């Protein structure tokens, strides 16, 4: 049931404040974190995060969190590569498998591969009865509710929330987060439903920009730090449902090749909250503008003021304390893909060649 929305994808994007609220109520109740008592990261030597597609990008964001908040060595890989490259595994390591469906063949095979070679396997899944949930030592549900649209949206932000809770737990267990920092991070996460609601209010602005993006042949997405995986996710979402060629890059990589693509017909979406890396991203953005590239800057109030003139367009998100801005940046990225697909008249919920659950390797 689309609950009055034109597409499941629109409904699922709009549901994010409420499903994030559900996940918060479960994992971050009033008194802190609610995770199984024996989930103790103290002696964990390293964390290996394995997934496919959008779930892999959630892992790529989480790597920044586990490293920054918990000092935990963390490696990530796509499931289809992981198993075939003889990854060194540690008996004192944990492996985490992230999957909306819990049935993705490559991710399931990767889980089976590490069994017995790591101390513990965790599943971060939306479907608690799925194969991956059943076969992992511990399954943590993301509580996003049924996701019907082939392009993953609410599952992505809920995966991020659960991974953020795990990173905070790791930071506490490993003595890396003092009380004040911990409390501040909990407060940021608690504010997410409201922040995401504010981001959703950008829909009419994004719809207007999408009419123009729909005419492009190629679109680039740029981000730094934990926003880099969001650039990859933005490009994936756009390709999947609008069939426009899109690529995501780390902002600093632009000058190492992709800048050759820039001309006045290439929209460049820059995801840049006003954080400690902002000035560097602005200079990357200016390199694009100097070549007539059409920059769509997604930032917050302070960022937009500091960036100055010359962009094609901008979107103002609420300010979000580092490092959780990626969760809020997911919203404009999803809406841009959605409205661009609408402008192109493609089948948003059932894009060609794609299936909701990929059960072949
Ligand atoms: C992208 C998308 C896919 C899935 C990927 C993994 O919008 O939906 O990239 O994220 O196929 O699926 P799950 O999470 O079910 O393992």
CSV table of C-alpha atoms and ligand atoms in Angstrom, one decimal:
chain,number,residue,atom,x,y,z
A,1,UNK,CA,0.0,0.0,0.0
A,2,UNK,CA,1.5,3.3,-1.1
A,3,UNK,CA,-0.4,5.3,1.5
A,4,UNK,CA,-1.4,8.0,-0.9
A,5,UNK,CA,2.1,8.4,-2.4
A,6,UNK,CA,2.7,7.9,-6.1
A,7,UNK,CA,5.5,5.4,-5.6
A,8,UNK,CA,6.7,3.1,-2.8
A,9,UNK,CA,10.0,5.0,-3.1
A,10,UNK,CA,8.4,8.3,-2.3
A,11,UNK,CA,6.6,6.7,0.7
A,12,UNK,CA,9.8,5.1,2.0
A,13,UNK,CA,11.8,8.3,1.7
A,14,UNK,CA,9.0,10.2,3.6
A,15,UNK,CA,8.9,7.5,6.3
A,16,UNK,CA,12.4,8.1,7.4
A,17,UNK,CA,11.7,10.4,10.4
A,18,UNK,CA,9.3,7.8,11.7
A,19,UNK,CA,11.4,4.6,11.1
A,20,UNK,CA,14.5,6.3,12.4
A,21,UNK,CA,12.4,7.2,15.5
A,22,UNK,CA,11.5,3.5,15.9
A,23,UNK,CA,15.2,2.5,15.6
A,24,UNK,CA,16.2,5.2,18.1
A,25,UNK,CA,13.5,4.1,20.6
A,26,UNK,CA,15.0,0.6,20.4
A,27,UNK,CA,18.7,1.2,20.3
A,28,UNK,CA,19.0,4.6,22.1
A,29,UNK,CA,16.4,4.7,24.9
A,30,UNK,CA,16.5,7.5,27.4
A,31,UNK,CA,19.3,6.1,29.4
A,32,UNK,CA,21.8,5.6,26.7
A,33,UNK,CA,22.5,2.6,24.4
A,34,UNK,CA,20.5,-0.6,24.3
A,35,UNK,CA,22.7,-3.3,22.8
A,36,UNK,CA,23.2,-6.9,24.1
A,37,UNK,CA,25.2,-6.8,27.3
A,38,UNK,CA,27.8,-9.2,26.0
A,39,UNK,CA,28.5,-7.1,22.9
A,40,UNK,CA,31.8,-5.8,24.2
A,41,UNK,CA,34.3,-4.3,21.8
A,42,UNK,CA,37.1,-4.1,24.4
A,43,UNK,CA,39.4,-6.9,23.0
A,44,UNK,CA,38.3,-6.7,19.4
A,45,UNK,CA,41.4,-6.6,17.2
A,46,UNK,CA,39.7,-5.5,14.0
A,47,UNK,CA,36.3,-5.2,12.4
A,48,UNK,CA,35.5,-6.4,8.9
A,49,UNK,CA,32.3,-5.0,7.3
A,50,UNK,CA,31.0,-6.8,4.3
A,51,UNK,CA,27.9,-5.9,2.1
A,52,UNK,CA,26.8,-5.1,-1.4
A,53,UNK,CA,25.5,-1.9,-3.1
A,54,UNK,CA,23.9,0.6,-0.9
A,55,UNK,CA,24.5,-1.5,2.2
A,56,UNK,CA,28.2,-1.5,1.3
A,57,UNK,CA,28.1,2.3,1.3
A,58,UNK,CA,26.6,2.3,4.8
A,59,UNK,CA,29.6,0.2,5.8
A,60,UNK,CA,31.9,2.7,4.1
A,61,UNK,CA,30.5,5.5,6.3
A,62,UNK,CA,30.7,3.4,9.4
A,63,UNK,CA,34.4,2.8,8.8
A,64,UNK,CA,35.0,6.5,9.5
A,65,UNK,CA,32.9,6.2,12.7
A,66,UNK,CA,34.6,3.1,14.1
A,67,UNK,CA,38.0,4.6,13.4
A,68,UNK,CA,37.2,8.1,14.7
A,69,UNK,CA,35.0,7.2,17.7
A,70,UNK,CA,36.6,3.9,18.8
A,71,UNK,CA,40.1,3.8,17.3
A,72,UNK,CA,39.1,0.4,15.9
A,73,UNK,CA,40.9,-0.9,12.8
A,74,UNK,CA,38.2,-1.5,10.3
A,75,UNK,CA,38.2,-2.9,6.8
A,76,UNK,CA,35.3,-2.9,4.4
A,77,UNK,CA,34.7,-4.7,1.2
A,78,UNK,CA,32.0,-5.6,-1.3
A,79,UNK,CA,30.9,-9.2,-0.7
A,80,UNK,CA,31.6,-10.4,-4.2
A,81,UNK,CA,35.3,-9.5,-3.9
A,82,UNK,CA,35.9,-10.2,-0.2
A,83,UNK,CA,35.7,-13.9,-0.3
A,84,UNK,CA,38.0,-14.4,-3.3
A,85,UNK,CA,41.0,-12.3,-2.2
A,86,UNK,CA,42.2,-14.4,0.8
A,87,UNK,CA,41.4,-11.7,3.3
A,88,UNK,CA,43.5,-12.2,6.5
A,89,UNK,CA,41.0,-12.8,9.3
A,90,UNK,CA,41.8,-12.6,13.0
A,91,UNK,CA,40.5,-14.9,15.7
A,92,UNK,CA,40.1,-11.8,17.8
A,93,UNK,CA,38.3,-10.0,15.1
A,94,UNK,CA,34.6,-9.5,14.4
A,95,UNK,CA,32.8,-9.5,11.1
A,96,UNK,CA,29.7,-7.5,10.4
A,97,UNK,CA,27.3,-8.3,7.4
A,98,UNK,CA,24.9,-5.6,6.4
A,99,UNK,CA,21.9,-6.5,4.2
A,100,UNK,CA,18.4,-5.1,3.9
A,101,UNK,CA,16.9,-8.3,2.6
A,102,UNK,CA,19.3,-10.6,4.5
A,103,UNK,CA,19.2,-12.9,1.4
A,104,UNK,CA,21.9,-11.4,-0.9
A,105,UNK,CA,23.8,-14.4,-2.1
A,106,UNK,CA,27.3,-12.8,-2.1
A,107,UNK,CA,26.9,-11.4,1.4
A,108,UNK,CA,25.6,-14.8,2.7
A,109,UNK,CA,28.5,-16.6,1.1
A,110,UNK,CA,30.9,-14.1,2.7
A,111,UNK,CA,29.3,-14.8,6.1
A,112,UNK,CA,29.7,-18.5,5.6
A,113,UNK,CA,33.3,-18.0,4.6
A,114,UNK,CA,34.4,-16.2,7.8
A,115,UNK,CA,32.6,-18.7,10.2
A,116,UNK,CA,35.2,-20.2,12.5
A,117,UNK,CA,37.8,-17.7,11.4
A,118,UNK,CA,36.6,-14.7,13.5
A,119,UNK,CA,35.5,-14.5,17.1
A,120,UNK,CA,32.0,-13.3,16.2
A,121,UNK,CA,29.7,-12.6,13.3
A,122,UNK,CA,27.0,-9.9,13.4
A,123,UNK,CA,24.2,-9.3,11.0
A,124,UNK,CA,22.6,-5.8,10.5
A,125,UNK,CA,19.5,-6.7,8.6
A,126,UNK,CA,16.0,-5.5,7.9
A,127,UNK,CA,14.4,-8.9,7.7
A,128,UNK,CA,14.9,-10.7,11.0
A,129,UNK,CA,13.8,-14.1,9.6
A,130,UNK,CA,16.3,-13.9,6.7
A,131,UNK,CA,19.2,-16.4,6.1
A,132,UNK,CA,21.9,-13.9,7.0
A,133,UNK,CA,20.0,-13.0,10.3
A,134,UNK,CA,19.7,-16.7,11.1
A,135,UNK,CA,23.2,-17.7,10.3
A,136,UNK,CA,25.1,-14.9,12.1
A,137,UNK,CA,25.9,-15.2,15.8
A,138,UNK,CA,23.9,-12.1,16.5
A,139,UNK,CA,21.4,-10.3,14.4
A,140,UNK,CA,20.5,-6.6,14.9
A,141,UNK,CA,17.3,-5.5,13.2
A,142,UNK,CA,17.4,-2.1,11.6
A,143,UNK,CA,13.6,-1.7,12.2
A,144,UNK,CA,13.0,0.1,8.9
A,145,UNK,CA,9.8,-1.8,8.1
A,146,UNK,CA,9.1,-3.5,4.8
A,147,UNK,CA,11.0,-1.8,1.9
A,148,UNK,CA,9.3,-2.4,-1.4
A,149,UNK,CA,11.0,0.1,-3.8
A,150,UNK,CA,14.0,-1.6,-5.5
A,151,UNK,CA,16.2,1.5,-4.7
A,152,UNK,CA,17.1,1.3,-1.1
A,153,UNK,CA,16.3,4.4,0.9
A,154,UNK,CA,15.0,4.0,4.4
A,155,UNK,CA,17.0,0.9,5.0
A,156,UNK,CA,20.1,2.8,4.2
A,157,UNK,CA,19.5,5.5,6.9
A,158,UNK,CA,18.4,2.9,9.4
A,159,UNK,CA,21.5,0.8,8.7
A,160,UNK,CA,23.6,3.9,9.4
A,161,UNK,CA,21.8,4.5,12.7
A,162,UNK,CA,22.4,1.0,13.9
A,163,UNK,CA,26.1,1.2,12.8
A,164,UNK,CA,26.4,4.6,14.6
A,165,UNK,CA,25.1,3.0,17.8
A,166,UNK,CA,27.6,0.2,17.4
A,167,UNK,CA,30.4,2.7,16.9
A,168,UNK,CA,29.4,4.6,20.0
A,169,UNK,CA,29.3,1.3,22.0
A,170,UNK,CA,32.8,0.5,20.6
A,171,UNK,CA,34.0,4.0,21.6
A,172,UNK,CA,32.8,3.5,25.2
A,173,UNK,CA,34.0,0.0,25.6
A,174,UNK,CA,37.5,1.0,24.3
A,175,UNK,CA,37.7,4.1,26.5
A,176,UNK,CA,37.9,6.4,23.5
A,177,UNK,CA,34.8,8.5,24.3
A,178,UNK,CA,34.6,10.5,27.4
A,179,UNK,CA,31.2,11.2,29.1
A,180,UNK,CA,30.8,14.6,27.4
A,181,UNK,CA,31.6,13.5,23.9
A,182,UNK,CA,29.4,10.4,24.3
A,183,UNK,CA,26.4,12.5,25.6
A,184,UNK,CA,26.9,14.9,22.7
A,185,UNK,CA,26.8,12.1,20.1
A,186,UNK,CA,23.7,10.6,21.7
A,187,UNK,CA,22.0,14.0,21.5
A,188,UNK,CA,22.9,14.3,17.8
A,189,UNK,CA,21.4,10.9,17.0
A,190,UNK,CA,18.3,11.7,19.0
A,191,UNK,CA,17.8,14.8,16.9
A,192,UNK,CA,17.8,12.9,13.6
A,193,UNK,CA,14.1,12.5,13.0
A,194,UNK,CA,13.7,16.3,13.3
A,195,UNK,CA,16.7,17.0,11.1
A,196,UNK,CA,15.6,14.5,8.5
A,197,UNK,CA,12.2,16.1,8.5
A,198,UNK,CA,13.8,19.5,7.7
A,199,UNK,CA,15.8,17.9,4.9
A,200,UNK,CA,12.5,16.4,3.5
A,201,UNK,CA,11.1,19.9,3.3
A,202,UNK,CA,13.6,20.6,0.5
A,203,UNK,CA,11.5,18.4,-1.8
A,204,UNK,CA,10.0,21.2,-3.9
A,205,UNK,CA,13.4,22.8,-4.5
A,206,UNK,CA,14.9,19.5,-5.5
A,207,UNK,CA,12.1,18.7,-7.8
A,208,UNK,CA,12.7,22.0,-9.6
A,209,UNK,CA,16.5,21.2,-10.0
A,210,UNK,CA,15.7,17.7,-11.1
A,211,UNK,CA,14.1,19.0,-14.3
A,212,UNK,CA,17.5,20.3,-15.3
A,213,UNK,CA,19.5,17.3,-14.0
A,214,UNK,CA,17.2,15.1,-16.1
A,215,UNK,CA,18.7,16.7,-19.3
A,216,UNK,CA,22.3,15.7,-18.3
A,217,UNK,CA,24.2,12.8,-19.8
A,218,UNK,CA,26.6,12.5,-16.9
A,219,UNK,CA,26.4,13.7,-13.3
A,220,UNK,CA,29.3,13.8,-10.7
A,221,UNK,CA,28.9,13.6,-7.0
A,222,UNK,CA,31.7,14.7,-4.7
A,223,UNK,CA,32.2,14.3,-0.9
A,224,UNK,CA,35.0,14.2,1.6
A,225,UNK,CA,35.4,12.1,4.8
A,226,UNK,CA,32.2,10.3,5.7
A,227,UNK,CA,30.5,12.2,2.9
A,228,UNK,CA,32.6,10.4,0.3
A,229,UNK,CA,30.5,7.2,0.5
A,230,UNK,CA,27.4,9.4,0.3
A,231,UNK,CA,28.7,10.7,-3.1
A,232,UNK,CA,29.0,7.1,-4.2
A,233,UNK,CA,25.5,6.4,-2.9
A,234,UNK,CA,24.1,9.5,-4.7
A,235,UNK,CA,25.6,8.3,-8.0
A,236,UNK,CA,24.3,4.8,-7.5
A,237,UNK,CA,20.8,6.0,-6.7
A,238,UNK,CA,20.7,8.3,-9.8
A,239,UNK,CA,22.0,5.6,-12.2
A,240,UNK,CA,19.6,3.0,-10.8
A,241,UNK,CA,16.4,4.8,-11.3
A,242,UNK,CA,17.0,7.6,-13.9
A,243,UNK,CA,19.5,5.7,-16.0
A,244,UNK,CA,21.7,8.8,-16.2
A,245,UNK,CA,25.4,8.0,-16.0
A,246,UNK,CA,26.7,9.2,-12.6
A,247,UNK,CA,30.0,8.8,-10.7
A,248,UNK,CA,30.9,9.5,-7.1
A,249,UNK,CA,34.4,10.7,-6.2
A,250,UNK,CA,36.3,11.8,-3.1
A,251,UNK,CA,36.4,15.5,-3.6
A,252,UNK,CA,40.2,15.5,-3.5
A,253,UNK,CA,40.4,12.9,-6.3
A,254,UNK,CA,38.8,15.2,-8.9
A,255,UNK,CA,42.0,16.7,-10.0
A,256,UNK,CA,43.5,13.3,-10.6
A,257,UNK,CA,41.4,12.5,-13.6
A,258,UNK,CA,37.6,13.1,-13.5
A,259,UNK,CA,38.0,16.9,-13.8
A,260,UNK,CA,38.6,16.2,-17.5
A,261,UNK,CA,34.9,15.4,-17.8
A,262,UNK,CA,33.8,18.8,-16.6
A,263,UNK,CA,32.0,21.2,-19.0
A,264,UNK,CA,28.9,23.3,-18.8
A,265,UNK,CA,26.7,20.3,-19.4
A,266,UNK,CA,27.9,18.3,-16.4
A,267,UNK,CA,26.1,18.9,-13.1
A,268,UNK,CA,28.4,18.3,-10.1
A,269,UNK,CA,26.7,17.7,-6.8
A,270,UNK,CA,28.9,18.6,-3.9
A,271,UNK,CA,28.0,17.2,-0.5
A,272,UNK,CA,29.8,19.4,2.0
A,273,UNK,CA,28.6,20.2,5.5
A,274,UNK,CA,30.5,23.0,7.2
A,275,UNK,CA,33.0,20.7,8.9
A,276,UNK,CA,36.8,20.8,9.3
A,277,UNK,CA,37.3,19.7,5.7
A,278,UNK,CA,35.0,22.3,4.2
A,279,UNK,CA,37.6,24.7,3.0
A,280,UNK,CA,39.3,22.0,1.0
A,281,UNK,CA,36.1,21.0,-0.6
A,282,UNK,CA,35.3,24.6,-1.5
A,283,UNK,CA,38.6,24.8,-3.4
A,284,UNK,CA,37.7,21.6,-5.3
A,285,UNK,CA,34.4,23.1,-6.1
A,286,UNK,CA,36.1,26.2,-7.4
A,287,UNK,CA,38.1,24.1,-9.7
A,288,UNK,CA,34.9,22.8,-11.2
A,289,UNK,CA,33.3,26.3,-11.5
A,290,UNK,CA,36.5,27.6,-13.2
A,291,UNK,CA,35.7,25.1,-16.0
A,292,UNK,CA,32.1,26.1,-16.2
A,293,UNK,CA,30.9,23.1,-14.3
A,294,UNK,CA,27.4,23.4,-12.8
A,295,UNK,CA,27.8,23.0,-9.1
A,296,UNK,CA,24.9,22.0,-6.9
A,297,UNK,CA,26.2,22.6,-3.4
A,298,UNK,CA,24.5,20.7,-0.6
A,299,UNK,CA,25.6,22.2,2.7
A,300,UNK,CA,24.3,23.9,5.8
A,301,UNK,CA,23.7,27.6,6.6
A,302,UNK,CA,27.3,28.4,7.6
A,303,UNK,CA,28.7,26.4,4.7
A,304,UNK,CA,26.5,28.2,2.1
A,305,UNK,CA,27.6,31.6,3.6
A,306,UNK,CA,31.3,30.6,3.5
A,307,UNK,CA,31.1,29.1,0.0
A,308,UNK,CA,30.3,32.4,-1.7
A,309,UNK,CA,28.9,32.9,-5.2
A,310,UNK,CA,29.3,31.1,-8.4
A,311,UNK,CA,27.3,27.9,-7.8
A,312,UNK,CA,24.5,26.8,-10.1
A,313,UNK,CA,22.3,26.0,-7.2
A,314,UNK,CA,22.4,25.2,-3.5
A,315,UNK,CA,20.4,23.3,-0.9
A,316,UNK,CA,20.5,24.2,2.7
A,317,UNK,CA,20.3,21.3,5.2
A,318,UNK,CA,20.1,21.8,8.9
A,319,UNK,CA,23.4,21.8,10.8
A,320,UNK,CA,24.4,18.3,12.0
A,321,UNK,CA,27.3,17.8,14.5
A,322,UNK,CA,30.2,15.8,13.0
A,323,UNK,CA,30.4,12.9,12.2
A,324,UNK,CA,26.7,12.1,11.6
A,325,UNK,CA,26.0,14.5,8.8
A,326,UNK,CA,25.9,11.6,6.2
A,327,UNK,CA,22.6,10.4,7.6
A,328,UNK,CA,20.9,13.7,6.8
A,329,UNK,CA,22.7,14.1,3.5
A,330,UNK,CA,21.1,10.9,2.4
A,331,UNK,CA,17.8,12.7,2.0
A,332,UNK,CA,18.6,15.2,-0.8
A,333,UNK,CA,20.6,12.5,-2.6
A,334,UNK,CA,17.5,10.2,-2.6
A,335,UNK,CA,15.1,13.0,-3.5
A,336,UNK,CA,17.3,14.1,-6.4
A,337,UNK,CA,17.4,10.6,-7.9
A,338,UNK,CA,13.6,10.3,-7.3
A,339,UNK,CA,12.6,13.6,-9.0
A,340,UNK,CA,15.1,13.1,-11.8
A,341,UNK,CA,13.6,9.7,-12.6
A,342,UNK,CA,10.1,11.2,-12.5
A,343,UNK,CA,11.2,14.0,-14.9
A,344,UNK,CA,12.5,11.3,-17.2
A,345,UNK,CA,9.4,9.1,-16.9
A,346,UNK,CA,11.3,5.9,-15.8
A,347,UNK,CA,9.8,3.2,-13.6
A,348,UNK,CA,10.9,4.4,-10.2
A,349,UNK,CA,9.9,1.4,-8.1
A,350,UNK,CA,10.9,-1.3,-10.6
A,351,UNK,CA,13.9,0.0,-12.5
A,352,UNK,CA,14.9,-2.1,-15.5
A,353,UNK,CA,17.3,-5.0,-15.0
A,354,UNK,CA,17.2,-4.8,-11.2
A,355,UNK,CA,15.7,-7.1,-8.5
A,356,UNK,CA,15.0,-6.2,-4.9
A,357,UNK,CA,16.8,-9.2,-3.6
A,358,UNK,CA,19.9,-10.5,-5.5
A,359,UNK,CA,20.1,-14.2,-4.8
A,360,UNK,CA,22.6,-15.2,-7.4
A,361,UNK,CA,26.4,-14.6,-7.1
B,1,LIG,C1,20.6,0.1,-4.2
B,1,LIG,C2,20.2,-1.3,-3.9
B,1,LIG,C3,21.2,-2.4,-3.9
B,1,LIG,C4,21.2,-3.2,-2.6
B,1,LIG,C5,22.1,-4.4,-2.7
B,1,LIG,C6,22.3,-5.1,-1.4
B,1,LIG,O1,19.5,1.0,-4.1
B,1,LIG,O2,19.1,-1.5,-3.4
B,1,LIG,O3,22.5,-1.9,-4.2
B,1,LIG,O4,21.6,-2.3,-1.6
B,1,LIG,O5,21.6,-5.2,-3.7
B,1,LIG,O6,21.0,-5.6,-1.0
B,1,LIG,P1,20.8,-6.1,0.5
B,1,LIG,O7,20.9,-4.9,1.4
B,1,LIG,O8,19.4,-6.7,0.5
B,1,LIG,O9,21.8,-7.1,0.8
